[in-house]
Coordinates of C-alpha atoms in Angstrom, one line a residue:
M1 CA 24.7 -18.3 32.9
T2 CA 26.3 -22.1 34.7
A3 CA 27.9 -25.0 33.1
A4 CA 24.8 -26.9 32.7
S5 CA 22.5 -24.6 31.4
S6 CA 25.3 -23.9 29.3
S7 CA 25.4 -27.4 28.0
V8 CA 21.5 -27.4 27.2
A9 CA 21.4 -25.2 24.9
E10 CA 25.0 -26.5 23.0
R11 CA 21.9 -29.5 23.1
I12 CA 19.0 -27.6 21.5
A13 CA 21.1 -25.5 19.2
A14 CA 21.9 -29.5 17.5
L15 CA 18.6 -30.1 18.0
Q16 CA 17.5 -27.7 15.8
T17 CA 19.7 -28.7 13.2
R18 CA 19.1 -31.8 13.1
I19 CA 15.7 -31.3 12.9
K20 CA 16.2 -28.8 10.4
E21 CA 17.8 -32.3 8.4
L22 CA 15.3 -34.5 8.4
K23 CA 12.7 -32.0 7.3
V24 CA 14.9 -32.4 4.3
A25 CA 14.7 -35.5 4.0
K26 CA 11.0 -35.2 4.8
Q27 CA 12.0 -37.8 7.4
D28 CA 9.9 -37.7 11.1
A29 CA 10.9 -35.2 13.6
T30 CA 9.0 -36.2 16.0
A31 CA 11.3 -37.1 18.8
E32 CA 14.1 -34.7 18.4
V33 CA 11.2 -32.0 18.4
D34 CA 9.9 -33.6 21.9
E35 CA 13.2 -33.5 23.4
M36 CA 13.5 -30.0 22.1
K37 CA 10.8 -28.9 24.2
A38 CA 12.0 -30.7 27.3
L39 CA 14.9 -29.5 28.1
K40 CA 13.4 -25.8 26.4
E41 CA 11.0 -26.0 29.9
Q42 CA 14.1 -27.3 31.6
L43 CA 15.7 -24.1 30.9
G44 CA 13.5 -22.0 31.2
K45 CA 12.8 -23.3 35.0
D46 CA 16.7 -23.4 35.4
K47 CA 16.5 -19.2 35.0
K48 CA 12.6 -19.1 37.0
S49 CA 15.7 -20.5 39.5
G50 CA 17.9 -17.9 39.7
S51 CA 20.3 -18.6 37.5
G52 CA 19.8 -15.6 34.9
F53 CA 17.0 -14.3 32.4
Q54 CA 17.9 -14.0 28.7
L55 CA 17.9 -9.9 27.7
K56 CA 15.8 -10.3 24.4
T57 CA 12.0 -9.7 22.5
P58 CA 9.3 -12.1 22.1
K59 CA 10.1 -14.2 19.1
G60 CA 8.2 -12.7 15.8
T61 CA 9.1 -9.6 17.6
V62 CA 11.7 -6.8 17.1
D63 CA 12.9 -3.8 18.5
H64 CA 14.0 -0.5 15.5
R65 CA 16.7 1.1 15.9
P66 CA 16.4 4.9 15.0
E67 CA 17.6 4.4 11.9
A68 CA 14.4 1.6 11.2
T69 CA 12.1 3.8 12.4
L70 CA 12.7 7.0 11.4
L71 CA 12.0 4.8 7.7
R72 CA 9.4 3.2 9.1
K73 CA 8.4 6.5 9.6
K74 CA 8.4 7.9 5.5
I75 CA 6.7 4.9 5.2
F76 CA 3.7 6.1 7.4
H77 CA 3.5 9.2 6.2
T78 CA 4.1 8.6 2.4
L79 CA 1.0 5.8 2.7
E80 CA -1.2 8.0 4.8
S81 CA -0.5 10.9 2.3
I82 CA -1.7 8.6 -0.8
F83 CA -4.7 7.2 1.8
V84 CA -5.8 11.3 2.0
K85 CA -5.9 11.7 -1.7
Y86 CA -8.2 9.8 -2.3
G87 CA -10.3 10.9 0.0
A88 CA -10.6 8.5 2.7
S89 CA -11.0 9.1 6.6
T90 CA -9.5 7.7 9.2
I91 CA -10.5 5.7 12.1
D92 CA -8.9 3.1 15.4
T93 CA -9.4 0.0 17.1
P94 CA -8.6 -1.7 20.2
V95 CA -5.8 -3.8 19.2
F96 CA -7.9 -7.0 20.9
E97 CA -11.9 -8.0 20.1
L98 CA -14.4 -10.2 21.9
R99 CA -13.1 -13.5 20.5
E100 CA -16.5 -14.2 19.5
I101 CA -15.9 -11.3 16.8
L102 CA -12.3 -13.0 15.3
A103 CA -14.0 -16.8 15.6
G104 CA -14.7 -18.0 12.2
K105 CA -13.5 -15.4 10.2
Y106 CA -10.3 -16.9 8.5
G107 CA -10.3 -20.0 7.5
E108 CA -7.3 -22.2 7.9
D109 CA -6.0 -19.4 9.9
S110 CA -8.1 -19.3 12.7
K111 CA -5.2 -21.2 14.3
L112 CA -3.1 -17.9 14.2
I113 CA -5.4 -16.7 15.9
Y114 CA -3.5 -14.8 19.8
D115 CA -6.4 -15.8 22.1
L116 CA -5.7 -13.9 25.5
Q117 CA -6.4 -15.6 29.3
D118 CA -10.4 -14.5 30.7
Q119 CA -9.7 -11.1 31.7
G120 CA -13.4 -10.1 34.0
G121 CA -16.0 -13.0 32.8
E122 CA -15.0 -11.9 28.8
L123 CA -12.8 -13.9 26.4
C124 CA -10.8 -12.1 23.9
S125 CA -7.6 -12.6 21.5
L126 CA -5.6 -9.7 19.9
R127 CA -6.8 -8.6 16.5
Y128 CA -4.9 -10.8 13.6
D129 CA -6.1 -8.0 10.8
L130 CA -7.9 -4.7 10.4
T131 CA -10.4 -5.3 8.0
V132 CA -12.8 -7.2 10.7
P133 CA -12.5 -5.2 14.0
F134 CA -13.7 -2.5 10.5
A135 CA -16.5 -4.2 9.4
R136 CA -17.5 -4.6 13.2
Y137 CA -17.2 -1.3 14.2
L138 CA -19.3 -1.0 10.6
A139 CA -21.7 -2.9 12.6
M140 CA -21.9 -1.3 15.5
N141 CA -23.1 2.2 14.9
G142 CA -25.0 1.2 12.3
I143 CA -22.3 2.5 9.4
T144 CA -23.5 2.2 5.2
S145 CA -21.1 4.1 3.5
M146 CA -17.4 5.0 4.4
K147 CA -13.7 5.0 2.8
R148 CA -11.3 4.9 5.4
Y149 CA -8.1 3.9 6.5
H150 CA -6.2 2.8 9.2
I151 CA -2.3 2.2 10.4
G152 CA -1.9 -0.3 13.2
K153 CA -0.2 -3.2 14.4
V154 CA -1.7 -6.7 14.2
Y155 CA -0.4 -10.1 15.8
R156 CA -0.8 -13.5 14.2
R157 CA 1.3 -17.0 15.7
D158 CA 2.9 -17.0 12.5
Q159 CA 6.2 -19.3 11.9
P160 CA 8.8 -15.7 11.6
V161 CA 11.4 -14.9 9.3
V162 CA 12.3 -11.6 10.9
T163 CA 15.2 -10.6 8.6
K164 CA 12.0 -11.1 5.6
G165 CA 9.4 -9.4 7.5
R166 CA 7.1 -12.2 8.4
M167 CA 6.6 -11.3 11.9
R168 CA 4.1 -12.2 15.0
E169 CA 3.7 -8.4 15.8
F170 CA 3.8 -6.2 12.8
F171 CA 1.7 -3.1 11.3
Q172 CA -0.8 -2.9 8.8
C173 CA -2.2 0.0 6.5
D174 CA -5.6 -0.5 5.2
F175 CA -7.6 1.4 2.7
D176 CA -11.6 0.3 2.4
I177 CA -14.7 1.6 0.6
A178 CA -17.2 0.4 2.0
G179 CA -22.0 0.8 0.2
V180 CA -23.9 0.0 -2.5
Y181 CA -22.5 1.6 -5.5
D182 CA -21.7 0.6 -9.0
S183 CA -20.2 -2.7 -10.0
M184 CA -16.4 -2.5 -9.5
V185 CA -16.0 1.3 -9.8
P186 CA -14.9 1.2 -5.9
D187 CA -12.9 -1.7 -6.1
A188 CA -10.9 -0.1 -9.7
E189 CA -10.5 2.9 -7.5
V190 CA -8.8 1.1 -4.1
L191 CA -6.5 -0.5 -7.1
S192 CA -5.7 2.2 -8.3
F193 CA -4.9 3.7 -4.3
L194 CA -2.7 0.1 -4.5
C195 CA -0.6 0.9 -7.2
D196 CA -0.4 4.7 -6.9
A197 CA 1.1 4.3 -3.5
L198 CA 3.5 1.6 -4.6
T199 CA 4.7 3.7 -6.7
A200 CA 4.6 6.2 -4.2
L201 CA 7.4 4.0 -1.5
D202 CA 9.9 3.3 -4.3
I203 CA 9.9 -0.3 -3.4
G204 CA 10.8 -0.8 -7.6
E205 CA 8.3 -2.8 -10.3
F206 CA 5.7 -4.7 -8.9
T207 CA 2.7 -7.6 -10.2
V208 CA -1.3 -6.6 -8.6
K209 CA -2.5 -10.6 -8.9
M210 CA -6.1 -11.0 -9.7
N211 CA -8.9 -13.7 -9.7
H212 CA -11.9 -13.6 -8.9
R213 CA -14.3 -16.3 -5.7
K214 CA -17.2 -16.9 -7.9
I215 CA -15.2 -18.1 -10.7
L216 CA -13.2 -20.3 -8.7
D217 CA -16.8 -21.5 -7.2
G218 CA -17.2 -22.1 -10.4
I219 CA -14.2 -23.6 -11.6
F220 CA -14.8 -26.5 -8.1
E221 CA -18.8 -26.6 -9.1
L222 CA -17.6 -27.3 -12.8
A223 CA -15.1 -29.6 -11.8
G224 CA -17.6 -31.4 -8.5
V225 CA -16.2 -30.3 -5.9
P226 CA -18.8 -30.8 -3.4
Q227 CA -20.1 -28.0 -1.2
D228 CA -18.7 -28.6 2.3
K229 CA -14.4 -28.6 0.5
T230 CA -15.2 -25.6 -1.7
R231 CA -13.0 -23.5 1.3
S232 CA -10.8 -26.4 2.0
I233 CA -10.3 -27.0 -1.9
S234 CA -9.4 -23.0 -2.5
S235 CA -7.3 -23.1 0.4
A236 CA -5.5 -25.9 -1.1
V237 CA -5.2 -23.9 -4.8
D238 CA -3.9 -20.7 -2.4
K239 CA -0.5 -22.5 -1.7
L240 CA 0.2 -22.9 -5.7
D241 CA 2.6 -20.2 -5.0
K242 CA 4.8 -21.3 -2.8
M243 CA 4.2 -25.8 -3.7
S244 CA 4.3 -27.4 -6.7
W245 CA 1.2 -29.0 -8.6
A246 CA 1.8 -32.1 -7.6
D247 CA 1.7 -31.4 -4.1
V248 CA -1.7 -29.2 -4.0
R249 CA -2.9 -32.1 -5.8
K250 CA -1.5 -34.4 -2.7
E251 CA -3.0 -31.9 -0.4
M252 CA -6.3 -32.5 -2.0
T253 CA -6.6 -35.7 -2.3
V254 CA -5.3 -37.1 0.1
D255 CA -5.2 -34.0 3.3
K256 CA -8.7 -33.4 2.7
G257 CA -10.3 -36.7 0.5
L258 CA -11.1 -35.0 -3.1
D259 CA -11.4 -37.5 -6.1
P260 CA -8.4 -37.1 -7.9
V261 CA -10.7 -36.9 -11.0
I262 CA -11.5 -33.4 -9.6
A263 CA -8.2 -32.3 -8.5
D264 CA -6.7 -33.0 -12.2
K265 CA -9.9 -31.1 -13.4
I266 CA -9.6 -27.8 -11.4
G267 CA -5.8 -28.4 -12.5
E268 CA -6.5 -27.5 -16.1
Y269 CA -7.8 -24.2 -14.4
V270 CA -5.5 -23.1 -11.9
G271 CA -2.4 -22.9 -14.6
L272 CA -4.1 -20.2 -15.7
K273 CA -2.1 -16.8 -16.3
G274 CA -1.6 -13.5 -17.9
P275 CA -2.1 -9.9 -18.9
G276 CA -5.9 -9.4 -18.0
W277 CA -7.8 -9.3 -21.5
D278 CA -5.7 -12.3 -22.5
V279 CA -7.0 -14.4 -20.0
L280 CA -10.6 -13.5 -19.9
K281 CA -11.0 -13.8 -23.4
K282 CA -9.8 -17.8 -23.1
L283 CA -12.5 -18.0 -20.5
E284 CA -14.8 -16.7 -22.1
A285 CA -14.2 -19.2 -25.0
D286 CA -14.5 -22.0 -22.5
E287 CA -18.1 -22.6 -23.4
K288 CA -19.0 -24.9 -20.2
L289 CA -17.0 -22.8 -17.6
M290 CA -19.6 -20.2 -19.3
G291 CA -22.9 -21.9 -18.4
I292 CA -22.3 -21.7 -14.2
E293 CA -23.8 -18.5 -13.7
S294 CA -21.5 -17.9 -11.0
A295 CA -18.1 -17.8 -12.9
K296 CA -20.1 -16.1 -15.7
A297 CA -20.9 -13.3 -13.0
G298 CA -17.3 -13.0 -12.2
L299 CA -16.0 -13.1 -15.4
A300 CA -18.4 -10.3 -16.5
D301 CA -16.9 -8.2 -13.0
M302 CA -13.3 -9.0 -14.6
R303 CA -14.3 -7.1 -17.9
L304 CA -15.9 -4.1 -16.4
L305 CA -12.8 -3.8 -13.9
F306 CA -10.2 -4.1 -16.7
E307 CA -12.2 -1.4 -18.5
Y308 CA -12.1 0.8 -15.4
L309 CA -8.1 -0.2 -14.7
E310 CA -7.4 1.3 -18.2
V311 CA -9.0 4.6 -17.7
F312 CA -6.6 4.4 -14.7
G313 CA -3.9 3.7 -16.6
V314 CA -2.5 0.6 -13.9
L315 CA -4.4 -2.8 -16.3
D316 CA 0.0 -3.2 -17.4
K317 CA 0.1 -3.3 -13.8
M318 CA -2.5 -6.4 -13.7
S319 CA -1.8 -10.2 -14.0
F320 CA -5.0 -11.7 -13.7
D321 CA -3.6 -15.8 -12.0
M322 CA -6.0 -18.5 -11.4
S323 CA -3.7 -19.4 -8.6
L324 CA -5.0 -16.6 -6.6
A325 CA -7.6 -18.0 -4.2
R326 CA -7.2 -16.2 -0.5
G327 CA -8.3 -18.6 2.5
L328 CA -9.5 -16.4 4.1
D329 CA -13.2 -17.1 4.3
Y330 CA -14.9 -13.6 4.7
Y331 CA -14.2 -12.8 0.7
T332 CA -16.9 -13.2 -1.6
G333 CA -15.9 -11.0 -5.1
L334 CA -12.3 -9.2 -6.5
I335 CA -9.4 -10.8 -4.4
Y336 CA -5.8 -9.4 -5.6
E337 CA -2.3 -9.3 -3.6
A338 CA 1.1 -7.3 -4.6
I339 CA 4.2 -9.2 -5.1
T340 CA 7.9 -8.3 -6.5
E341 CA 10.4 -9.5 -7.0
F342 CA 11.1 -10.1 -3.4
S343 CA 8.5 -12.4 -2.8
A344 CA 9.1 -15.9 -4.3
P345 CA 12.7 -17.5 -2.5
P346 CA 15.7 -16.5 -4.2
S347 CA 15.5 -19.7 -6.5
A348 CA 12.5 -18.9 -7.6
R349 CA 12.2 -15.5 -8.2
P350 CA 11.1 -14.1 -12.0
T351 CA 12.1 -12.6 -14.6
P352 CA 11.0 -10.0 -15.2
S353 CA 8.1 -9.8 -12.2
V354 CA 5.6 -7.9 -14.1
P355 CA 4.7 -10.1 -16.9
A356 CA 5.3 -9.1 -20.5
P357 CA 2.2 -8.6 -22.3
D358 CA 1.9 -12.2 -24.1
A359 CA 2.7 -13.4 -20.9
M360 CA 0.3 -15.8 -20.5
T361 CA 0.1 -19.5 -19.8
S362 CA -2.2 -21.8 -19.4
S363 CA -0.2 -25.2 -18.2
T364 CA -0.4 -26.5 -14.9
P365 CA 1.4 -24.8 -12.5
T366 CA 5.6 -26.8 -12.2
S367 CA 7.7 -27.1 -9.0
L368 CA 9.6 -24.7 -7.7
P369 CA 13.6 -25.6 -7.0
A370 CA 14.3 -28.3 -5.2
K371 CA 15.3 -26.3 -1.9
A372 CA 12.7 -24.4 -2.3
D373 CA 9.9 -27.1 -2.8
K374 CA 10.9 -29.1 0.0
K375 CA 10.8 -26.4 2.9
A376 CA 7.4 -24.9 0.7
K377 CA 6.2 -28.6 1.4
S378 CA 6.9 -29.4 4.8
S379 CA 6.4 -25.3 6.1
D380 CA 2.2 -25.8 6.8
K381 CA 3.4 -29.2 8.4
D382 CA 6.1 -28.4 10.8
K383 CA 4.2 -25.2 12.4
A384 CA 2.0 -27.1 13.2
K385 CA 4.0 -29.0 15.8
T386 CA 6.2 -26.9 17.0
E387 CA 6.5 -23.6 17.0
D388 CA 10.1 -23.3 17.7
D389 CA 11.6 -24.6 14.7
A390 CA 14.0 -23.2 12.6
V391 CA 13.1 -21.5 9.6
D392 CA 15.6 -21.6 6.5
E393 CA 16.1 -17.8 5.8
A394 CA 17.8 -18.2 2.5
S395 CA 14.6 -20.0 1.2
V396 CA 12.0 -17.6 1.9
G397 CA 10.6 -14.6 0.0
V398 CA 8.8 -11.8 1.4
G399 CA 6.1 -12.7 0.1
S400 CA 3.0 -10.7 -0.8
I401 CA 3.3 -7.2 0.1
A402 CA -0.6 -6.0 0.4
A403 CA -3.0 -7.9 -0.2
G404 CA -6.7 -7.9 -0.2
G405 CA -10.9 -8.1 -1.9
R406 CA -14.3 -7.6 -1.8
Y407 CA -16.3 -9.2 1.4
D408 CA -19.2 -8.1 1.0
N409 CA -21.2 -10.3 3.9
L410 CA -19.2 -9.8 7.0
V411 CA -21.0 -6.3 8.5
G412 CA -23.9 -8.0 7.2
M413 CA -22.4 -11.1 9.6
F414 CA -22.3 -8.5 12.0
A415 CA -25.5 -7.0 12.3
E416 CA -27.1 -10.8 12.1
A417 CA -25.4 -11.4 15.1
A418 CA -26.6 -8.6 17.0
G419 CA -29.8 -9.3 16.2
Q420 CA -30.1 -6.2 14.1
K421 CA -32.5 -6.8 10.8
R422 CA -30.0 -3.9 8.5
D423 CA -29.2 -3.7 4.9
Q424 CA -26.0 -5.1 3.5
V425 CA -23.3 -3.4 3.6
P426 CA -20.7 -4.4 0.5
C427 CA -17.0 -4.0 1.9
V428 CA -13.8 -3.6 -0.8
G429 CA -9.5 -3.5 0.7
I430 CA -6.6 -3.9 0.3
S431 CA -3.9 -4.4 3.2
I432 CA -0.6 -3.2 2.9
G433 CA 2.3 -4.4 4.8
V434 CA 4.6 -2.4 6.1
E435 CA 6.9 -4.7 8.0
R436 CA 7.1 -6.3 4.7
V437 CA 7.4 -2.6 2.2
Y438 CA 10.2 -2.1 4.6
S439 CA 12.5 -4.9 4.3
I440 CA 12.2 -4.3 0.8
M441 CA 13.1 -0.8 1.0
E442 CA 16.2 -1.5 3.2
M443 CA 17.2 -4.4 0.3
R444 CA 17.4 -1.5 -1.6
R445 CA 19.3 0.6 0.3
K446 CA 21.8 -1.3 1.0
N447 CA 22.5 -2.6 -3.1
R448 CA 22.8 1.0 -4.2
E449 CA 24.9 1.5 -0.4
E450 CA 22.7 4.7 1.1
K451 CA 23.7 6.0 3.6
I452 CA 20.8 5.8 6.4
R453 CA 19.7 8.7 9.1
G454 CA 18.5 8.0 12.3
K455 CA 17.3 11.9 13.2
E456 CA 15.9 14.4 10.8
T457 CA 18.4 17.2 11.6
D458 CA 18.8 19.8 8.6
V459 CA 21.5 21.7 10.2
Y460 CA 23.9 21.0 13.5
V461 CA 25.0 24.6 14.5
L462 CA 28.7 24.2 15.6
A463 CA 31.4 26.8 17.0
L464 CA 34.9 27.2 15.7
G465 CA 37.1 29.4 17.7
G466 CA 35.2 29.6 21.1
G467 CA 32.5 27.5 22.8
L468 CA 29.8 30.6 22.1
L469 CA 27.9 28.2 23.4
K470 CA 24.8 31.3 24.3
E471 CA 25.0 32.0 20.5
R472 CA 24.8 28.7 19.8
M473 CA 21.5 28.6 21.4
A474 CA 20.1 31.2 20.8
F475 CA 20.8 30.7 16.6
A476 CA 19.2 27.4 17.2
K477 CA 16.0 29.2 18.9
M478 CA 16.2 30.6 15.8
L479 CA 16.2 28.6 13.4
R480 CA 13.8 26.0 14.9
D481 CA 11.4 28.8 15.7
N482 CA 11.3 28.8 11.6
G483 CA 10.8 25.3 11.4
I484 CA 14.5 23.8 10.4
K485 CA 15.6 20.3 12.6
T486 CA 18.8 21.7 13.9
E487 CA 20.7 20.6 16.6
F488 CA 24.5 21.5 19.0
M489 CA 26.4 19.7 21.1
Y490 CA 25.3 20.0 24.6
K491 CA 28.7 21.3 26.3
A492 CA 30.2 24.6 27.2
K493 CA 33.5 24.3 25.0
P494 CA 34.0 21.2 22.3
K495 CA 36.3 20.9 20.6
A496 CA 35.6 21.0 16.8
P497 CA 36.7 17.1 15.4
A498 CA 33.8 16.6 18.2
Q499 CA 31.3 18.5 16.6
W500 CA 32.1 17.3 13.2
K501 CA 31.5 13.9 13.9
A502 CA 28.6 14.3 15.6
A503 CA 26.9 15.9 12.5
D504 CA 28.8 13.7 9.9
D505 CA 27.4 10.4 12.5
D506 CA 23.4 12.2 11.5
H507 CA 24.2 13.0 8.6
V508 CA 23.2 16.1 8.9
P509 CA 22.8 18.2 5.6
I510 CA 23.6 21.3 6.2
V511 CA 26.1 23.2 9.4
A512 CA 25.9 26.3 10.5
I513 CA 29.1 27.5 11.8
L514 CA 29.4 30.4 14.6
A515 CA 33.4 31.9 14.9
P516 CA 33.9 35.1 16.6
A517 CA 35.1 37.1 13.3
E518 CA 31.9 36.5 11.9
L519 CA 29.5 37.1 14.5
E520 CA 30.9 40.2 15.3
S521 CA 30.5 41.3 11.5
G522 CA 26.6 40.1 11.9
T523 CA 26.9 37.0 9.9
V524 CA 27.9 32.9 10.1
R525 CA 28.9 30.4 6.9
I526 CA 26.4 27.9 5.7
K527 CA 27.9 24.9 4.3
Q528 CA 26.2 21.6 2.5
Q529 CA 27.0 19.0 4.7
V530 CA 28.6 15.5 3.0
G531 CA 31.8 14.6 5.7
K532 CA 33.7 17.3 6.5
D533 CA 35.9 17.6 4.4
A534 CA 32.9 17.3 1.2
A535 CA 33.0 20.5 -1.3
G536 CA 30.7 23.0 -0.6
E537 CA 31.3 26.6 -1.7
E538 CA 34.8 26.6 -2.2
N539 CA 35.3 24.0 0.3
K540 CA 34.4 26.6 2.7
G541 CA 30.3 26.8 3.1
V542 CA 29.3 30.7 2.6
E543 CA 29.2 33.9 4.8
V544 CA 25.0 34.5 5.0
K545 CA 24.3 37.3 7.0
V546 CA 22.1 36.1 10.2
E547 CA 19.1 38.0 10.0
E548 CA 18.9 36.2 6.1
A549 CA 19.8 32.3 7.5
V550 CA 16.7 31.1 7.7
A551 CA 15.8 32.2 4.3
Y552 CA 19.3 30.5 2.7
I553 CA 18.8 27.6 4.6
K554 CA 15.3 26.8 4.0
Q555 CA 16.4 27.6 0.0
R556 CA 19.4 25.2 0.7
L557 CA 17.0 22.1 2.2

């Protein structure tokens, strides 16, 4: 980097710090943002002119090291085993869709869709999630019943926080049930799957927050929300896990023009949360709310759902939370999201993460601590101004680790748009965010000071007292032919310390030691390996006949 480029980079860094200070102080940072953009553009031109370029991944993306990739592979394997256990089949869809397929499906989040340049007369966008492509797939192929899972990458032009699993390119793992079935049976099945999956992933205690769009619509109708403002007000309510009620109320009244009296009426309900039966009984006792047909229907759904969740044994993991709204436009009924203690900012982290049986509250939502609150208030507004602002990671949690709900109209919407006359295909599903799950598992691993592996090697074959290269090759082949993951050093006469170090560096659990004397008698020494000085049997391992080595190692593994 030239001296001039270095000076520009330093100024950009200073501006980023200043912008962050202004945001915290709730002051206008437009001038600083504009200057920073101009300097970044200048820096880009300098790089293109031949003064060098920066080796980095695009913002919001990351290269995964072998250790991280192996852990992610285990996450995929765990989830796939649960998907299959629940009888799901899998599909794959293109990573980009026609822009009109994605347009208008995500509410205010539509601005986060990555649009691609016109190629051959088609306007396309990178897929935002796996749900809309699934609905398009059903409508396009005339499928009316399907239980499917899908693991794939999705893309969002969001403000990334890489260390917390907030990315612009990330994997989602979806589980959906499409078809006409009895009320709330598929919904209970999806929630049972979610609890099984999160338990199997061993991410610690979790809570599944749930609500119903019909109940929310009933509350809005009772409060007097104009029909054309229902979804935008719903989107504001959904921010209550990040913002104080005062700020959400301000967004409703100042930014979205809602009558303050109506906003206050909404506030009487959206602070209610707690164990399912407790909240349900309180809402059912509200005669005015029960007089609204949509609310009454939604509450009837929840009563039936709770009965099924008790059968599945997962109701204790649920929290009936009236502040949950889910901003995506396609949801029509039950909605839910899973959170852990890592979902909230550190300063607002709930303890415990799962509500106690008597933890029902009915107060208007309170503010987050000052630092987190300020960050939450400014985040959406600042996001619209610039993509280059730094994010204060200390005030950000990983967010929800899974989310979903019922979307009964999406498949029919696609069919109608294509001029097809078909019956509705009701759907319900859940999406698990792999990056956020990975972030939590990595945090827990570090807290437990567990060693991390970059390979799945089961056995390392080493030689003592001679190179024994062909013998090591033959022994490794024998193990591999029997399904045992095996490695050895690719040198004719490797030194013993180098071989031990290779096994230790990869945390290989078992070492097979070949030596001239043992081989002459037809044996090999097998040692449990946690460092070369760790205790095996008498600290030296066990001498096993070569023809019995496979069975012995498999028993040990």
